[in-house]
Tab-separated table of C-alpha atoms in Angstrom:
chain	number	residue	atom	x	y	z
A	14	MET	CA	21.666	4.254	-6.411
A	15	LYS	CA	24.276	6.735	-7.406
A	16	LYS	CA	25.927	8.642	-5.058
A	17	THR	CA	25.114	12.160	-6.322
A	18	THR	CA	21.204	10.536	-5.779
A	19	ILE	CA	22.145	9.509	-2.130
A	20	LEU	CA	23.616	13.173	-1.364
A	21	TRP	CA	20.066	15.160	-3.036
A	22	LEU	CA	18.291	12.894	-0.516
A	23	ILE	CA	20.165	13.619	2.198
A	24	SER	CA	19.846	17.504	1.551
A	25	LEU	CA	16.046	17.532	0.328
A	26	LEU	CA	15.590	15.350	4.407
A	27	PHE	CA	17.710	18.666	5.435
A	28	SER	CA	15.827	20.957	4.572
A	29	LEU	CA	12.444	19.620	6.036
A	30	PRO	CA	10.719	22.176	8.386
A	31	THR	CA	12.157	21.345	12.440
A	32	ASP	CA	9.169	20.804	13.615
A	33	ALA	CA	8.342	17.728	10.751
A	34	LYS	CA	12.366	16.494	11.456
A	35	LYS	CA	11.151	15.839	15.405
A	36	GLN	CA	7.857	13.686	14.993
A	37	GLN	CA	8.116	10.310	15.796
A	38	GLU	CA	9.890	7.784	12.895
A	39	PRO	CA	7.180	7.252	10.406
A	40	ILE	CA	6.245	3.244	9.968
A	41	ILE	CA	7.045	1.630	6.166
A	42	VAL	CA	3.972	-1.193	5.407
A	43	ALA	CA	5.176	-3.342	2.942
A	44	TYR	CA	2.844	-5.638	0.745
A	45	VAL	CA	4.245	-9.077	0.295
A	46	ALA	CA	2.850	-11.199	-2.476
A	47	SER	CA	2.206	-15.132	-2.082
A	48	TRP	CA	2.928	-15.525	-5.774
A	49	GLY	CA	5.142	-14.396	-8.510
A	50	SER	CA	8.694	-14.953	-7.521
A	51	GLN	CA	8.314	-15.322	-4.149
A	52	ARG	CA	11.612	-13.199	-3.599
A	53	MET	CA	11.662	-13.153	0.452
A	54	PRO	CA	11.738	-9.084	1.217
A	55	ASP	CA	14.450	-7.926	3.650
A	56	PRO	CA	12.788	-7.303	6.788
A	57	THR	CA	14.811	-4.527	8.242
A	58	LEU	CA	13.398	-2.493	5.413
A	59	MET	CA	10.296	-2.206	6.935
A	60	THR	CA	8.548	-1.938	10.237
A	61	HIS	CA	5.204	-3.956	9.311
A	62	ILE	CA	5.137	-6.832	6.093
A	63	ASN	CA	0.604	-7.060	4.722
A	64	TYR	CA	0.714	-10.914	3.500
A	65	ALA	CA	-1.530	-10.545	0.521
A	66	PHE	CA	-3.299	-12.320	0.469
A	67	GLY	CA	-6.131	-14.608	2.122
A	68	ASN	CA	-9.920	-14.389	0.545
A	69	VAL	CA	-12.930	-14.539	2.263
A	70	SER	CA	-14.559	-18.512	1.710
A	71	LYS	CA	-16.481	-19.405	-0.709
A	72	THR	CA	-19.081	-20.490	2.008
A	73	PHE	CA	-19.398	-16.894	3.512
A	74	ASP	CA	-17.956	-18.011	6.742
A	75	SER	CA	-14.015	-18.285	6.881
A	76	VAL	CA	-10.561	-17.171	5.930
A	77	ASP	CA	-9.012	-19.353	3.087
A	78	LEU	CA	-5.504	-18.661	3.455
A	79	ARG	CA	-2.857	-21.897	1.237
A	80	ASP	CA	-0.570	-22.731	4.109
A	81	THR	CA	3.235	-22.585	2.435
A	82	GLU	CA	6.232	-22.599	2.977
A	83	PHE	CA	7.238	-19.314	1.439
A	84	LEU	CA	4.102	-18.363	4.217
A	85	HIS	CA	6.364	-19.628	6.779
A	86	GLY	CA	9.606	-18.143	5.347
A	87	VAL	CA	7.931	-14.660	5.791
A	88	LEU	CA	6.743	-15.407	9.004
A	89	ALA	CA	10.420	-16.490	10.338
A	90	LEU	CA	11.659	-13.134	8.947
A	91	LYS	CA	11.125	-11.885	12.665
A	92	LYS	CA	14.102	-13.945	13.381
A	93	GLN	CA	16.073	-11.074	11.603
A	94	ASN	CA	14.038	-8.555	12.790
A	95	PRO	CA	11.881	-9.397	16.263
A	96	LYS	CA	10.562	-5.938	15.677
A	97	LEU	CA	8.972	-6.584	12.716
A	98	LYS	CA	5.296	-6.689	12.855
A	99	ILE	CA	3.056	-9.334	10.505
A	100	VAL	CA	0.211	-9.065	8.841
A	101	LEU	CA	-2.519	-11.096	6.982
A	102	SER	CA	-4.075	-8.981	3.998
A	103	ILE	CA	-7.965	-10.459	3.199
A	104	GLY	CA	-9.197	-9.366	-0.327
A	105	GLY	CA	-7.151	-8.013	-3.229
A	106	TRP	CA	-8.124	-6.601	-6.402
A	107	THR	CA	-10.814	-9.202	-8.322
A	108	ALA	CA	-11.238	-10.820	-4.199
A	109	GLY	CA	-14.970	-11.412	-3.698
A	110	ASN	CA	-17.503	-12.666	-1.141
A	111	PHE	CA	-16.880	-9.521	1.010
A	112	SER	CA	-20.287	-8.201	0.639
A	113	GLU	CA	-22.412	-11.791	1.156
A	114	MET	CA	-20.035	-12.471	4.332
A	115	ALA	CA	-20.465	-8.530	5.957
A	116	ALA	CA	-24.644	-8.710	5.331
A	117	ASP	CA	-25.207	-12.018	7.086
A	118	GLU	CA	-24.605	-11.578	10.979
A	119	ARG	CA	-24.192	-15.017	11.500
A	120	CYS	CA	-21.258	-15.174	8.825
A	121	ARG	CA	-19.655	-12.575	9.585
A	122	LEU	CA	-19.260	-13.385	13.296
A	123	SER	CA	-18.052	-16.634	12.660
A	124	PHE	CA	-15.092	-14.864	9.831
A	125	ALA	CA	-14.305	-12.704	12.477
A	126	ARG	CA	-14.207	-15.395	14.527
A	127	ASP	CA	-11.649	-17.304	12.396
A	128	CYS	CA	-10.018	-14.141	11.795
A	129	LYS	CA	-8.749	-15.050	15.408
A	130	ARG	CA	-7.936	-18.293	14.985
A	131	VAL	CA	-5.455	-17.676	11.998
A	132	VAL	CA	-3.940	-14.828	13.545
A	133	ASP	CA	-3.414	-17.257	16.585
A	134	GLN	CA	-2.176	-20.469	14.367
A	135	TYR	CA	-0.042	-18.420	12.472
A	136	GLY	CA	1.105	-15.819	14.813
A	137	PHE	CA	0.369	-12.852	12.608
A	138	ASP	CA	-0.243	-9.226	14.727
A	139	GLY	CA	-3.259	-8.480	13.115
A	140	ILE	CA	-5.485	-8.626	9.992
A	141	ASP	CA	-5.638	-5.833	7.105
A	142	ILE	CA	-8.792	-5.302	5.162
A	143	ASP	CA	-8.588	-4.790	1.510
A	144	TRP	CA	-11.680	-4.782	0.158
A	145	GLU	CA	-12.111	-3.278	-3.376
A	146	TYR	CA	-14.939	-1.947	-2.790
A	147	PRO	CA	-17.857	-2.006	-0.843
A	148	THR	CA	-21.120	-1.497	-3.056
A	149	SER	CA	-18.927	-1.050	-5.999
A	150	ASP	CA	-18.575	-3.968	-8.410
A	151	GLU	CA	-16.269	-2.032	-10.563
A	152	ALA	CA	-12.935	-5.166	-9.803
A	153	GLY	CA	-16.154	-8.074	-10.869
A	154	ILE	CA	-17.317	-9.077	-7.715
A	155	SER	CA	-20.774	-8.521	-5.676
A	156	CYS	CA	-21.827	-5.848	-3.751
A	157	SER	CA	-25.122	-4.338	-2.400
A	158	PRO	CA	-25.538	-0.682	-1.043
A	159	ASP	CA	-25.645	-1.906	1.780
A	160	ASP	CA	-21.900	-2.948	2.349
A	161	THR	CA	-21.022	0.519	3.737
A	162	ASP	CA	-22.681	0.076	6.786
A	163	ASN	CA	-22.362	-3.863	6.632
A	164	PHE	CA	-18.405	-2.785	6.925
A	165	THR	CA	-18.470	-0.800	9.687
A	166	LEU	CA	-19.749	-4.144	11.416
A	167	LEU	CA	-16.851	-6.229	10.356
A	168	MET	CA	-14.671	-3.910	11.716
A	169	ARG	CA	-16.764	-3.817	14.811
A	170	ASP	CA	-16.542	-7.471	15.325
A	171	ILE	CA	-13.209	-8.684	13.930
A	172	ARG	CA	-11.362	-6.295	16.705
A	173	ALA	CA	-13.799	-7.966	19.383
A	174	ALA	CA	-13.112	-11.109	17.848
A	175	ILE	CA	-8.400	-10.407	17.933
A	176	GLY	CA	-8.550	-7.981	20.864
A	177	LYS	CA	-6.971	-4.580	21.176
A	178	GLN	CA	-3.423	-5.697	21.206
A	179	LYS	CA	-3.382	-7.287	17.104
A	180	LEU	CA	-3.901	-4.426	14.590
A	181	LEU	CA	-6.749	-4.533	12.521
A	182	THR	CA	-5.906	-1.986	9.383
A	183	ILE	CA	-7.660	-1.506	6.186
A	184	ALA	CA	-6.889	-0.280	2.333
A	185	THR	CA	-8.387	2.501	0.530
A	186	ILE	CA	-8.876	3.662	-2.582
A	187	ALA	CA	-7.160	6.929	-3.590
A	188	ASP	CA	-10.567	8.953	-3.255
A	189	ALA	CA	-11.480	7.640	0.298
A	190	LYS	CA	-15.143	6.556	-1.079
A	191	PHE	CA	-17.117	3.397	0.005
A	192	ILE	CA	-15.887	3.908	2.987
A	193	ASP	CA	-17.153	5.407	6.631
A	194	PHE	CA	-14.465	6.505	8.322
A	195	ARG	CA	-16.242	7.624	11.418
A	196	ALA	CA	-17.943	5.279	12.343
A	197	CYS	CA	-14.898	2.526	11.629
A	198	LEU	CA	-11.864	4.543	13.243
A	199	LYS	CA	-12.230	4.035	16.810
A	200	TYR	CA	-11.975	0.194	15.737
A	201	LEU	CA	-8.887	0.990	13.993
A	202	ASP	CA	-4.912	1.201	14.551
A	203	PHE	CA	-4.373	2.753	10.878
A	204	VAL	CA	-5.038	3.227	7.101
A	205	ASN	CA	-3.163	2.600	4.123
A	206	ILE	CA	-3.794	4.854	0.855
A	207	MET	CA	-3.926	3.085	-2.124
A	208	ALA	CA	-3.002	6.176	-4.186
A	209	TYR	CA	-2.297	4.378	-7.138
A	210	ASP	CA	-4.274	2.943	-9.806
A	211	VAL	CA	-6.248	5.927	-10.999
A	212	ALA	CA	-4.910	6.372	-14.453
A	213	ASN	CA	-2.998	4.795	-17.372
A	214	PRO	CA	-0.908	6.286	-20.305
A	215	PRO	CA	-0.717	8.628	-21.192
A	216	LYS	CA	-1.828	9.854	-17.697
A	217	HIS	CA	0.408	9.188	-15.100
A	218	HIS	CA	-1.348	6.802	-12.456
A	219	THR	CA	0.067	8.348	-9.369
A	220	THR	CA	1.404	12.466	-9.664
A	221	LEU	CA	2.334	13.440	-6.066
A	222	TYR	CA	1.125	17.621	-7.145
A	223	ARG	CA	-1.528	18.030	-10.253
A	224	SER	CA	0.183	18.645	-13.547
A	225	SER	CA	-1.074	18.041	-16.964
A	226	LEU	CA	-0.234	14.419	-16.667
A	227	SER	CA	-1.624	13.658	-13.763
A	228	GLY	CA	-5.072	11.273	-13.362
A	229	ARG	CA	-7.947	11.568	-12.167
A	230	ILE	CA	-6.847	12.048	-8.759
A	231	THR	CA	-3.059	13.317	-7.036
A	232	VAL	CA	-1.380	11.628	-4.337
A	233	GLU	CA	-1.580	15.022	-2.230
A	234	GLU	CA	-6.131	15.320	-3.231
A	235	ALA	CA	-5.838	11.253	-2.122
A	236	VAL	CA	-4.429	12.561	1.200
A	237	GLN	CA	-6.950	15.319	1.013
A	238	ALA	CA	-9.829	13.208	0.814
A	239	HIS	CA	-8.901	11.088	3.649
A	240	LEU	CA	-8.613	13.579	5.767
A	241	LYS	CA	-11.463	15.325	5.193
A	242	ALA	CA	-13.593	11.796	5.675
A	243	GLY	CA	-12.256	12.218	8.914
A	244	VAL	CA	-9.572	9.828	8.809
A	245	PRO	CA	-6.655	11.377	11.482
A	246	ARG	CA	-2.954	12.347	10.315
A	247	GLN	CA	-1.437	9.963	12.148
A	248	LYS	CA	-4.017	6.952	10.892
A	249	LEU	CA	-2.678	7.345	7.826
A	250	THR	CA	0.294	5.674	5.553
A	251	LEU	CA	0.239	6.883	1.771
A	252	GLY	CA	1.299	4.027	-0.872
A	253	MET	CA	3.226	3.765	-3.342
A	254	PRO	CA	4.349	1.661	-6.334
A	255	LEU	CA	7.337	0.502	-6.657
A	256	TYR	CA	6.163	-0.588	-10.544
A	257	GLY	CA	5.604	1.043	-13.730
A	258	ARG	CA	2.362	1.069	-15.328
A	259	GLY	CA	1.396	1.068	-18.732
A	260	ALA	CA	3.734	-1.670	-20.388
A	261	GLY	CA	1.375	-3.856	-21.788
A	262	ASP	CA	2.516	-6.770	-23.879
A	263	ASN	CA	6.035	-4.441	-24.350
A	264	LYS	CA	8.085	-6.197	-22.629
A	265	VAL	CA	10.943	-3.768	-22.481
A	266	LEU	CA	8.207	-1.351	-20.476
A	267	GLY	CA	7.455	-4.036	-19.113
A	268	ARG	CA	11.292	-4.993	-17.520
A	269	PHE	CA	12.322	-1.349	-17.495
A	270	VAL	CA	11.475	-0.760	-13.431
A	271	LYS	CA	13.804	-4.011	-12.942
A	272	THR	CA	16.341	-3.047	-15.445
A	273	GLY	CA	16.471	0.142	-16.816
A	274	GLU	CA	16.636	-0.458	-19.702
A	275	THR	CA	14.890	1.740	-22.259
A	276	GLY	CA	16.101	-0.573	-25.855
A	277	GLY	CA	16.937	3.166	-27.200
A	278	GLN	CA	13.177	3.215	-28.328
A	279	TYR	CA	11.712	5.903	-25.258
A	280	THR	CA	13.324	8.751	-23.057
A	281	ARG	CA	13.455	9.343	-19.100
A	282	LYS	CA	11.753	12.001	-18.674
A	283	TRP	CA	10.282	13.815	-14.914
A	284	ASP	CA	7.246	16.060	-14.068
A	285	ASP	CA	8.235	19.290	-12.060
A	286	VAL	CA	4.956	19.779	-11.306
A	287	GLY	CA	3.437	16.550	-10.479
A	288	LYS	CA	7.423	15.380	-9.047
A	289	VAL	CA	7.412	11.948	-11.474
A	290	PRO	CA	9.725	10.378	-13.331
A	291	TYR	CA	7.698	8.895	-16.588
A	292	LEU	CA	9.444	7.585	-20.257
A	293	ALA	CA	7.764	8.840	-23.284
A	294	ASN	CA	8.486	7.600	-26.682
A	295	ALA	CA	9.201	9.701	-29.916
A	296	ASP	CA	6.317	11.249	-30.065
A	297	GLY	CA	6.809	13.044	-26.521
A	298	ASN	CA	3.948	10.668	-25.380
A	299	LEU	CA	3.955	9.196	-21.402
A	300	VAL	CA	3.759	5.542	-22.266
A	301	LEU	CA	5.272	4.020	-18.967
A	302	ALA	CA	4.241	5.861	-15.471
A	303	TYR	CA	7.111	4.542	-12.346
A	304	ASP	CA	8.145	6.143	-9.400
A	305	SER	CA	12.094	6.674	-9.140
A	306	PRO	CA	14.356	7.142	-5.950
A	307	VAL	CA	13.703	10.930	-6.744
A	308	SER	CA	9.913	11.038	-6.323
A	309	LEU	CA	9.435	8.176	-3.736
A	310	ALA	CA	11.792	10.866	-1.594
A	311	TRP	CA	9.534	13.491	-2.495
A	312	LYS	CA	6.650	11.820	-1.587
A	313	CYS	CA	8.666	11.188	1.786
A	314	ARG	CA	8.973	14.270	2.267
A	315	TYR	CA	5.118	15.253	2.482
A	316	ILE	CA	4.657	12.446	4.253
A	317	LYS	CA	6.916	14.300	7.196
A	318	GLU	CA	5.800	17.451	6.463
A	319	GLN	CA	1.826	16.223	6.416
A	320	GLY	CA	2.412	14.440	9.658
A	321	LEU	CA	1.210	11.282	8.209
A	322	LEU	CA	1.928	8.087	10.410
A	323	GLY	CA	4.169	6.369	7.293
A	324	ALA	CA	4.479	4.912	4.083
A	325	MET	CA	2.526	2.170	2.425
A	326	TYR	CA	4.195	0.296	-0.737
A	327	TRP	CA	3.103	-2.411	-3.296
A	328	GLU	CA	4.798	-4.784	-3.451
A	329	CYS	CA	7.740	-5.902	-2.547
A	330	THR	CA	8.477	-8.984	-5.863
A	331	GLU	CA	8.073	-4.929	-8.087
A	332	ASP	CA	11.373	-3.812	-7.120
A	333	ASN	CA	14.432	-3.992	-8.588
A	334	ASP	CA	17.202	-6.647	-7.533
A	335	GLN	CA	19.066	-3.620	-5.807
A	336	LEU	CA	15.948	-2.811	-3.758
A	337	GLU	CA	16.591	0.258	-5.318
A	338	GLY	CA	12.611	1.589	-4.585
A	339	MET	CA	12.844	0.010	-1.402
A	340	ARG	CA	15.811	1.496	0.236
A	341	SER	CA	15.063	4.915	-0.928
A	342	ILE	CA	12.467	4.719	1.230
A	343	TRP	CA	13.836	3.092	4.228
A	344	LEU	CA	16.634	6.067	3.931
A	345	TYR	CA	14.557	8.596	3.504
A	346	LEU	CA	11.666	8.156	6.350
A	347	ARG	CA	13.769	6.354	8.912
A	348	LYS	CA	17.407	7.355	8.072
């Protein structure tokens, strides 16, 4: 990270209101995926890891989790950071079987008990449910009008199974739809807002504030939607992407976040209203939406201003080799 950028981040920190500086240190939840390059994350740059993913089994009554060397490597990161919490995230985009499992009391209770087994067997600190989404077939999974009510029952049963000492969290769509938060909150430790992937180029998928480039919802609007739905500020983490959206099969755009190279074909731009960067083509149109240390700093500032619990991001291996995104979030929220 450039020295000028670091100095700018520090100056932004000291411009925060006094009461924002005094609040409890925010948490940082990092998703770690079990596929791809499987680069081991730096456990000193996060407070929580969500290991992605376990799944609902095809029999709808248990947790399907591959026992791999990488999984054990992630769990061993506690040796480097004993305060680190490692949670198993179950679900993800296109991950089904939730609707069938949650609708059947026998399957639901069996699944909840198996969550307890997995937590105990591997030493996880809790469970994160990433059902995308109750009552919706957008991700190509089965659904039912009863999913929202059954989701609440699932939270109740998992909490009863794993006990009060383990974490139970969820990942939610930016719009705060599909879940009865007021009914679920008594079972949940916190809620991870997926405040990204809300648009494709030429729109930006994760603007902080509404601008001409914003997609269907902004980061600020996502937080406000969750507050309106009944989630307290201190139970919200704001999700941020470490990747660029819109690259498609274009190799230059696909590697830009990791390399910083534009191939001489694109221009770096800054949306000063939305507080996000993007790449534009020769016509000035957005072709790649992403976050930078500066835009991440603005989002972290917003977390502190709003008194939120902290940050979440997807996903560690999407960052560049210098870990610029993860280091920026840690620097701004924790240092």
